[in-house]
Structure formats: structure tokens, C-alpha cells
Backbone as CSV, one residue per row, in Angstrom:
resi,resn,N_x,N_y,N_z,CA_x,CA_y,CA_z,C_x,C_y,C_z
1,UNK,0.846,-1.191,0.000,0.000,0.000,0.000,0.883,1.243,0.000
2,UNK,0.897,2.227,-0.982,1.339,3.452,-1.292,1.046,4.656,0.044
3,UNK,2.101,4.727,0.763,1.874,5.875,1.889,1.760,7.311,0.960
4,UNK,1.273,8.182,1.556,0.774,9.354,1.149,2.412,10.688,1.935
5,UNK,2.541,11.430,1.029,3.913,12.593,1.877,3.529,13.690,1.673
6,UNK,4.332,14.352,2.102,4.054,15.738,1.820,4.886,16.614,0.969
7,UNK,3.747,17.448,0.261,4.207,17.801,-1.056,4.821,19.012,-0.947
8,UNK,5.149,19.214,0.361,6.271,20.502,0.312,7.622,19.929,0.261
9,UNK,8.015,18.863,1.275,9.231,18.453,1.235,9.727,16.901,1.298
10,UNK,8.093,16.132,1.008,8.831,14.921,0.928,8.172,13.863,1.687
11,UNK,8.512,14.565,3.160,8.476,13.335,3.744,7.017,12.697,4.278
12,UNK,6.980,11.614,5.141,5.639,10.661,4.714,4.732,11.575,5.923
13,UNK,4.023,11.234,5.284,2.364,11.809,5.901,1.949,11.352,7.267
14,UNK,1.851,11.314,8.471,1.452,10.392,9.742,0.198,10.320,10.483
15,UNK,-0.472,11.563,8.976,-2.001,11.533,9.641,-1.954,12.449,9.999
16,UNK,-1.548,13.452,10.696,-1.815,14.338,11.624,-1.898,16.022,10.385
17,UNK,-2.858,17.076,11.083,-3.075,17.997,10.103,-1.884,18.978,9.365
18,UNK,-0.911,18.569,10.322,0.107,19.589,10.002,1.617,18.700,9.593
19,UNK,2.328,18.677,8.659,3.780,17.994,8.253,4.638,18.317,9.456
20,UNK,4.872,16.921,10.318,5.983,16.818,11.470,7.144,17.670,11.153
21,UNK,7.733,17.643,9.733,8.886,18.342,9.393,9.172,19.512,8.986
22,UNK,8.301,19.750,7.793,8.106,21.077,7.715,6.990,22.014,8.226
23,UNK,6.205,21.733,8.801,5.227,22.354,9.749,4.367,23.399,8.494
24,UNK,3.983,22.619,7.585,3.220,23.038,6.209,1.857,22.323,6.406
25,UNK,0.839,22.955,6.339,-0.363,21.939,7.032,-1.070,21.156,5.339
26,UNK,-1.277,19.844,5.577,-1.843,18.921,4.882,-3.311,19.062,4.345
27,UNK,-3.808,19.638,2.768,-5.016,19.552,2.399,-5.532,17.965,2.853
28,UNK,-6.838,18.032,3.579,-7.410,16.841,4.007,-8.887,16.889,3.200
29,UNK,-8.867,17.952,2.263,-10.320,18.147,1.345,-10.181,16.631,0.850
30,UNK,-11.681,16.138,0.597,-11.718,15.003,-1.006,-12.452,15.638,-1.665
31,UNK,-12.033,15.731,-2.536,-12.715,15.596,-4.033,-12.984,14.932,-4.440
32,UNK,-14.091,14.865,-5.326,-14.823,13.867,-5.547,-14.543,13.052,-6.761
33,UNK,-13.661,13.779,-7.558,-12.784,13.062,-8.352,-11.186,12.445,-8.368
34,UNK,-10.969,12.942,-6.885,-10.362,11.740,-6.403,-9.979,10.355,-6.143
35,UNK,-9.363,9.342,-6.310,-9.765,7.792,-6.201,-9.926,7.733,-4.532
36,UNK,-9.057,8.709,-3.125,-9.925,8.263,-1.713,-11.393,8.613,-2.179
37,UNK,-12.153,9.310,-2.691,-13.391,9.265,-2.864,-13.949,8.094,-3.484
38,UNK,-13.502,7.562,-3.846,-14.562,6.116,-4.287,-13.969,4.963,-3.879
39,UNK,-12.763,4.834,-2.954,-12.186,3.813,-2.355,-13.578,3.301,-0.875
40,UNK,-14.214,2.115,-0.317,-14.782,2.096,0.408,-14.400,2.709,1.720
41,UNK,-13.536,2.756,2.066,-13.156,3.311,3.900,-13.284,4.829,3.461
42,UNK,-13.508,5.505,2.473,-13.800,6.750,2.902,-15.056,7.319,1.855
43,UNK,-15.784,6.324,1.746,-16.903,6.477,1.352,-17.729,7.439,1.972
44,UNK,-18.207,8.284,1.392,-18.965,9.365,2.411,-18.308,10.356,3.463
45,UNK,-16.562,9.973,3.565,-15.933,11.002,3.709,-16.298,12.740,3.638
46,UNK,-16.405,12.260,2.051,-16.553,14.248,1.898,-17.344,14.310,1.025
47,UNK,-19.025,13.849,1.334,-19.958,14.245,1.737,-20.828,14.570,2.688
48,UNK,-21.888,15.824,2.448,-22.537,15.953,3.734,-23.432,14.713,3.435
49,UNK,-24.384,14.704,5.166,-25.473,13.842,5.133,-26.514,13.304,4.356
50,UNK,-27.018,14.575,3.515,-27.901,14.142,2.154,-27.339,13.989,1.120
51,UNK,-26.026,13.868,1.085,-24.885,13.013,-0.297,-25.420,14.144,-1.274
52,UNK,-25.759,15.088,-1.144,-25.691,16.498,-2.289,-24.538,16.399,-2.281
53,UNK,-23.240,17.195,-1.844,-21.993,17.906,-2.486,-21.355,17.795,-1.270
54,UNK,-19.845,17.892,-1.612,-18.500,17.426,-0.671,-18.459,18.554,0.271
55,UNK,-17.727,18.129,1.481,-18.102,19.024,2.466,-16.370,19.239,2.544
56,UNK,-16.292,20.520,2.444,-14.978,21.108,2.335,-14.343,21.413,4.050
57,UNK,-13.495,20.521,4.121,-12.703,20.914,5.419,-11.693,21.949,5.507
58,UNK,-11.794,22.665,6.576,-10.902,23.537,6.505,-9.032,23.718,6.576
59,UNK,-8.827,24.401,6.115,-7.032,23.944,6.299,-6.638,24.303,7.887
60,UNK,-5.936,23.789,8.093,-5.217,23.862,9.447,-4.419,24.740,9.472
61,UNK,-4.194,25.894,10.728,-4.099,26.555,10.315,-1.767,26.586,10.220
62,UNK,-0.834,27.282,9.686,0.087,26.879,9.938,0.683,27.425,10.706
63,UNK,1.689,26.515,11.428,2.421,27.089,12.702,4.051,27.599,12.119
64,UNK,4.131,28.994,12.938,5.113,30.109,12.619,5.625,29.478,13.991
65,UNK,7.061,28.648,13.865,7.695,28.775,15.110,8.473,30.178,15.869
66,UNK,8.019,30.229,17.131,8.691,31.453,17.733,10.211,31.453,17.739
67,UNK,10.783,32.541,17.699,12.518,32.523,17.531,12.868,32.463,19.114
68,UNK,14.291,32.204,19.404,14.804,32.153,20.044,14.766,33.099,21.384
69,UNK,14.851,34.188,21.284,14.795,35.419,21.887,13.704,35.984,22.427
70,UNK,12.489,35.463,21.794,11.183,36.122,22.004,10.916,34.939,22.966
71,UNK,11.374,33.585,23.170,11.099,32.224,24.135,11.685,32.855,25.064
72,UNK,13.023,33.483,25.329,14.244,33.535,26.225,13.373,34.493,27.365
73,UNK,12.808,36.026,26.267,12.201,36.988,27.367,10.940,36.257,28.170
74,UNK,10.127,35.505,27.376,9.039,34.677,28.190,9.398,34.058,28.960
75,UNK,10.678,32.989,29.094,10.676,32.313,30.207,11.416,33.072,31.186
76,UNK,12.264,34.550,30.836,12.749,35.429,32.282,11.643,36.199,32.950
77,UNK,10.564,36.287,31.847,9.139,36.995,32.708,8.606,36.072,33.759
78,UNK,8.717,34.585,33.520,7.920,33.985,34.150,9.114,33.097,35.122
79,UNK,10.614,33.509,34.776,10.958,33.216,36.138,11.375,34.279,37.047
80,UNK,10.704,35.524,37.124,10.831,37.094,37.873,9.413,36.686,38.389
81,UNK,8.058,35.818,37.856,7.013,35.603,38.250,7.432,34.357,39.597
82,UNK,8.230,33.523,39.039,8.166,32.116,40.044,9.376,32.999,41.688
83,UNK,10.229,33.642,41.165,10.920,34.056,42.131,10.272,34.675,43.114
84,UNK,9.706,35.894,42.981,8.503,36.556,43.519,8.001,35.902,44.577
85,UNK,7.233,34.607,43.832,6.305,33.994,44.603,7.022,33.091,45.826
86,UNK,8.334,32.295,45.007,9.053,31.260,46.181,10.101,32.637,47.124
87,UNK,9.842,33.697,46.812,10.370,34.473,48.510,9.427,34.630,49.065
88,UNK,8.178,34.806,48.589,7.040,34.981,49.447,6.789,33.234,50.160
89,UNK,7.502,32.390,49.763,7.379,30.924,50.826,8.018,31.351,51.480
90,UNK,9.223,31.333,50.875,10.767,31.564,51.891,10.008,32.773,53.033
91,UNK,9.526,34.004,52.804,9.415,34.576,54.250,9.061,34.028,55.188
92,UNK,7.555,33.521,54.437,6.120,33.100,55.576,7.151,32.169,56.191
93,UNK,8.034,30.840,55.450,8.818,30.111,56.500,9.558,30.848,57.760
94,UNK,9.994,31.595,57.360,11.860,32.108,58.059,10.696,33.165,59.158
95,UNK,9.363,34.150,58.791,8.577,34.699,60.156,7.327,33.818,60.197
96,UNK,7.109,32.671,60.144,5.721,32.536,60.412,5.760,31.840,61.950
97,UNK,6.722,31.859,62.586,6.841,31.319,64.022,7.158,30.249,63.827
98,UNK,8.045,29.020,62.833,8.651,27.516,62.884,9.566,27.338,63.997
99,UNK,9.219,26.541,64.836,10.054,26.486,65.724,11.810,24.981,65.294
100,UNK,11.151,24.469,64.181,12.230,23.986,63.817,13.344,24.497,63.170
101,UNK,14.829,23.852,62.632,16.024,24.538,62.492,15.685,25.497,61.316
102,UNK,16.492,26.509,61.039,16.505,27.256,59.653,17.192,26.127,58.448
103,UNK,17.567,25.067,58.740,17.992,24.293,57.266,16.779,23.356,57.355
104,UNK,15.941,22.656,58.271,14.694,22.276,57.756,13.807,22.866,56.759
105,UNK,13.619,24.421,57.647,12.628,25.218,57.179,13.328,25.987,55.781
106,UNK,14.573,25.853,55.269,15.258,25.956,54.212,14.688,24.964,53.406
107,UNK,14.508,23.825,53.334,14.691,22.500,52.759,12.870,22.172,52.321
108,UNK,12.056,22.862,53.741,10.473,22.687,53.082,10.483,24.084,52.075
109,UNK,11.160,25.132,52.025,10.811,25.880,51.264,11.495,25.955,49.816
110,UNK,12.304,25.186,50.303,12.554,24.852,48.518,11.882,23.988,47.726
111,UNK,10.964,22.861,48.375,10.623,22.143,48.397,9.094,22.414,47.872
112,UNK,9.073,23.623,48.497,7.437,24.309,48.496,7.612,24.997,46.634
113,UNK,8.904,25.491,47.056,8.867,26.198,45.209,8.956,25.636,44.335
114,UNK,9.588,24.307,44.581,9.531,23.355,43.778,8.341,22.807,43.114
115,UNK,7.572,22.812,43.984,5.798,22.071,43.924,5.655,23.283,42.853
116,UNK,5.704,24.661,43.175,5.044,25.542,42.827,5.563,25.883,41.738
117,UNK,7.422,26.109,41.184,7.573,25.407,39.694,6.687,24.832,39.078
118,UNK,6.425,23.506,38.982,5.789,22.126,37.987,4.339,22.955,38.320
119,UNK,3.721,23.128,39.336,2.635,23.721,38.871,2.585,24.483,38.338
120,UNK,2.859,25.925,38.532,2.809,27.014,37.149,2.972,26.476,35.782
121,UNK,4.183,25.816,35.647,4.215,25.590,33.996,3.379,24.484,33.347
122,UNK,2.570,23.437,34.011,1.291,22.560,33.970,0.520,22.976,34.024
123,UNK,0.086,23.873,34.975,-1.143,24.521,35.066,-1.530,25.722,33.969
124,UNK,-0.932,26.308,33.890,-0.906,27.586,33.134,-1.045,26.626,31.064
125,UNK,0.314,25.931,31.044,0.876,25.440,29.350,-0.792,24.335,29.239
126,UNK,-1.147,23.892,30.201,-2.015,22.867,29.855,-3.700,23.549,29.396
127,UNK,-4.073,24.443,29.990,-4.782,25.306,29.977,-4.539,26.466,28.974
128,UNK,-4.577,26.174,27.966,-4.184,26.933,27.166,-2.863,27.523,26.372
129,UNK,-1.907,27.165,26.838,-0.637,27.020,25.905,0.173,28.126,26.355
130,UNK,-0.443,29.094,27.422,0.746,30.693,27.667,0.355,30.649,29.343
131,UNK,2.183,30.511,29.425,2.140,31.204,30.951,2.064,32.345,30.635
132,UNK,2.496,33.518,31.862,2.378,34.970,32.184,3.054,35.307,31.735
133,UNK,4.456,34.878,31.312,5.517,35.018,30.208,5.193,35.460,28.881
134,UNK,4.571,34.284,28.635,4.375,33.703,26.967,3.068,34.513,26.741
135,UNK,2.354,34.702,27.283,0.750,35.989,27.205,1.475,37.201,26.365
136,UNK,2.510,37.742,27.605,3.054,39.208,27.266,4.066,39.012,26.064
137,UNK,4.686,38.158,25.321,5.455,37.746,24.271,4.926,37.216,23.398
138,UNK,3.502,37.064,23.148,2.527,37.012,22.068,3.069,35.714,21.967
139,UNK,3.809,34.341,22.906,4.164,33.444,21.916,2.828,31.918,22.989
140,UNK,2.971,30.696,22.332,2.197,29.628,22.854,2.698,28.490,22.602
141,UNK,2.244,27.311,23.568,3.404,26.032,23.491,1.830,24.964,22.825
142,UNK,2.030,24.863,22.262,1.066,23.861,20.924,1.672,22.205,20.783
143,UNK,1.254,21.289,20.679,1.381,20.156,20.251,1.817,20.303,18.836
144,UNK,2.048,19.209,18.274,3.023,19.395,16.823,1.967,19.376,15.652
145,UNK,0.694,18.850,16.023,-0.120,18.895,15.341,-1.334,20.093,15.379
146,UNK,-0.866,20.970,16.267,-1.399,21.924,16.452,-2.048,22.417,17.379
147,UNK,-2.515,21.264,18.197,-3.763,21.125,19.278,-3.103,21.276,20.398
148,UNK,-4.062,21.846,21.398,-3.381,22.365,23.260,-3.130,20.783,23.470
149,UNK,-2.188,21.112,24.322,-1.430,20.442,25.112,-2.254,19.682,26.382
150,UNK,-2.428,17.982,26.605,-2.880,17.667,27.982,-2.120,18.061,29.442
151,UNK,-2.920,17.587,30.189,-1.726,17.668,31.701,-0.943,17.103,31.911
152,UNK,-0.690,16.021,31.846,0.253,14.839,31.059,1.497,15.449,30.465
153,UNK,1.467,16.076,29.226,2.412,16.082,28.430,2.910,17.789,28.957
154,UNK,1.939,18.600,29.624,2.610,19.865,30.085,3.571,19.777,31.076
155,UNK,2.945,18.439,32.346,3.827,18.227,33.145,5.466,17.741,32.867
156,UNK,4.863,16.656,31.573,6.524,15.959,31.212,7.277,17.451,30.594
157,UNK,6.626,18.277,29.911,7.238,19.158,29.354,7.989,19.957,30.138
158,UNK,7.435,20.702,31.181,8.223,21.354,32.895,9.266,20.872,33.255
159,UNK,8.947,19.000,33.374,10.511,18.193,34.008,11.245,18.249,32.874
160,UNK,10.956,18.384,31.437,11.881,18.676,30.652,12.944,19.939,30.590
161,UNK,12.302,20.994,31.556,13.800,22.125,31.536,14.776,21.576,32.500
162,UNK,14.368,20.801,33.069,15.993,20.274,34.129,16.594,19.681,33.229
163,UNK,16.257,18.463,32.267,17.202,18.195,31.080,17.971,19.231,30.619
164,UNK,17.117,19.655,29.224,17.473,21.351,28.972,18.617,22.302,29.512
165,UNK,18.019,21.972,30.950,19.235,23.094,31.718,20.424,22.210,32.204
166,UNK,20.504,21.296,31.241,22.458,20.459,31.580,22.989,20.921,30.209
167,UNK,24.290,21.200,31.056,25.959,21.357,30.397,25.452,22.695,29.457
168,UNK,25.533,23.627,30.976,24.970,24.957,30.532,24.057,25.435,29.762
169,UNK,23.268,24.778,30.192,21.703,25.147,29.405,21.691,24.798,28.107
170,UNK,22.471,23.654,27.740,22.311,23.665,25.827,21.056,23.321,25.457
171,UNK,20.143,22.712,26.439,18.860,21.886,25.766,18.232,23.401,25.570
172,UNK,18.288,24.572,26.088,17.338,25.441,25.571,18.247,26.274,24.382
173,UNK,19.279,26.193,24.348,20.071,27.109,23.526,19.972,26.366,21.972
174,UNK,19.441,24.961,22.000,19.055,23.859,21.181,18.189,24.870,20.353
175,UNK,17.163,25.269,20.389,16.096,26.360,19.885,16.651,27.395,18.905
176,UNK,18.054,27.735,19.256,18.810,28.430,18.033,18.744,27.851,16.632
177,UNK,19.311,26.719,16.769,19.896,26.377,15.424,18.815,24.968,15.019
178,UNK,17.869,24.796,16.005,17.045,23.699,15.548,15.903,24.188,14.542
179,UNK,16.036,23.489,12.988,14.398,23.613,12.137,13.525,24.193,12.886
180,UNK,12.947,23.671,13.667,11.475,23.742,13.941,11.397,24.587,15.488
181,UNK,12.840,25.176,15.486,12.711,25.769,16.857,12.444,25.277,18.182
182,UNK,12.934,24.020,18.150,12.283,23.234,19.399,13.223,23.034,20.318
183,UNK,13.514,23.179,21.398,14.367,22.886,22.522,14.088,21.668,23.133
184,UNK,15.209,21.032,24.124,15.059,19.518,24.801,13.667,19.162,25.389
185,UNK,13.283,20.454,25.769,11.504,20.239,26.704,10.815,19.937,25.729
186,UNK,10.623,20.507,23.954,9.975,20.157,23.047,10.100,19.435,22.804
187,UNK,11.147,18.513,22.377,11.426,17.715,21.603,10.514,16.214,22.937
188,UNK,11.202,16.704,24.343,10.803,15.422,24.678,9.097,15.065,25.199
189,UNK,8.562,16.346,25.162,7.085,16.470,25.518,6.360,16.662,23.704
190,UNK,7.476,16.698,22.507,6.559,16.710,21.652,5.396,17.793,21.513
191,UNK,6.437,19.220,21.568,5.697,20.739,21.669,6.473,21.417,20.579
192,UNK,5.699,22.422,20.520,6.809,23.601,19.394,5.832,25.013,20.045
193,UNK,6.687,25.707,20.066,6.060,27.355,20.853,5.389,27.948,19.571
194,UNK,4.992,28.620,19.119,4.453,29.062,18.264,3.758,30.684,18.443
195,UNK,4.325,31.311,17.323,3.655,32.814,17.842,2.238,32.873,17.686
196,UNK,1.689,33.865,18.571,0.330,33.997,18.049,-0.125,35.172,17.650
């Protein structure tokens, strides 16, 4: 059976609305003088319900990966946002009356920002694709096929900047010179930022 590619650059088709490689989105119209139109598995494909005339799907729309620089200021907005918040642990620890040592109460409050890391960037990327960063930098973290991101894959995406951030941050500096603009967190959560 003849796989189907894509006619910008080649490579094979995987189903999904948008080309994995070149990020060129895939006409999924049939026509009716097409042979998928009279093959049985997509019989009635692309017609409407009363088999009058083909029902034209829309193109997807294509994704403009964000550059390098415009990612860099989003994620220093949103770590001036996470800092903020983990001194506001760190105080409430160090005055809220703990009567245990200052390296305990060191150790729950890193501990506390930690939590509060993976949540911001899950909570926020999963729910719509822009932290507080990425809002004010017009940019968004999209699945490769275009579609928001689950909780699942926002979370793996978060534990993906500790990768990222080995042997001096190359997994994000990766985003320079990579095609599709994708850094170690993309690549391994299977994201691409995308302007909006």
C-alpha cells in the first residue's frame, strides 16, 4: 500500500493535520474526483449527510515557530514571576513562628517552590498554551499537530527544563539552530512554541 507525503518536502504523511517536518499543514479536502473518494473506507468522507456535495474541510491553520529570543524573554518573565512567589514561601517560613532549624525550614521551602515550579508551567501550558511570560510575548506552546497540550504532556514538558538546563543550558540554547525551533523540553514532551 502506497503511503501518502508531503508535497512541500517529501516526507511521509502520519495523519496528523500539520507535516511533522516542515510544519506546512496537509489539504485533508476530497474531491470527488479523487480515487480516496470512491475507495470504500472513505466512502462518504466528503460528503454531507444528504450526499448532495462534498463538504470542504478547513485547512489547518500553519504554525510560525517562535525565535529564540522572544522564548528567552518569556521564560525570564515567568521566572521574575516564580521568584517573587518562592520568597514569598521563603518569608512566611523564616517569620511565620517555625520552631524547627533554619535548614529544615530551608529544605520545606525549597521544596514548596519546587511544587510551585511544575505547577505554574502545567497549570498555566495545559490550559491553554501561555504562561504569564508567553501571554506578554505574544508566543504559545502547541502540540506538533497543532492542538493544546494535555496535563500529562505539560507536566513531562516542565521536568523537561531540568534536562534542557544540563551542560549549561544547551537543551534550551538547542532552539537556536534547531528547524522547527524546538528545545530539549519540546522535543521530549513533543511541543513547538508558536507565535500567536
Amino acid at each position: 500500500m502506497a503511503t501518502s507525503t508531503c508535497p512541500s518536502c517529501g516526507a511521509p504523511d502520519d495523519g496528523a493535520n500539520v507535516c511533522a517536518t516542515c510544519l506546512q499543514p496537509f489539504d485533508r479536502s476530497v474531491r470527488p474526483d479523487s480515487p480516496q473518494a470512491a475507495s470504500p473506507r472513505q466512502e462518504g468522507a466528503g460528503q454531507s449527510e444528504t450526499g448532495d456535495a462534498p463538504v470542504q474541510t478547513p485547512d489547518p491553520p500553519v504554525l510560525q515557530p517562535a525565535g529564540f529570543f522572544r522564548r528567552f524573554f518569556a521564560f525570564a518573565l515567568d521566572w521574575i514571576v516564580l521568584s517573587i512567589l518562592a520568597d514569598i514561601v521563603r518569608f512566611a517560613y523564616r517569620f511565620g513562628g517555625d520552631s524547627r532549624s533554619d535548614m529544615v525550614s530551608m529544605d520545606a521551602a525549597m521544596g514548596l517552590s519546587a511544587i510551585l515550579f511544575f505547577l505554574y508551567f502545567t497549570l498555566f501550558t495545559a490550559g491553554g498554551g501561555q504562561t504569564l511570560g508567553k501571554m506578554v510575548m505574544g508566543v504559545r506552546v502547541v502540540r506538533m499537530d497543532g492542538k493544546d497540550l494535555s496535563y500529562g504532556m505539560a507536566f513531562l514538558r516542565a521536568f523537561g527544563y531540568i534536562i534542557s538546563s544540563f551542560f549549561f543550558c544547551l537543551g534550551f540554547l538547542w532552539a537556536i539552530w534547531d528547524r522547527r525551533k524546538q528545545a530539549w523540553h519540546d522535543k521530549i514532551a513533543g511541543t513547538i512554541v508558536i507565535k500567536t
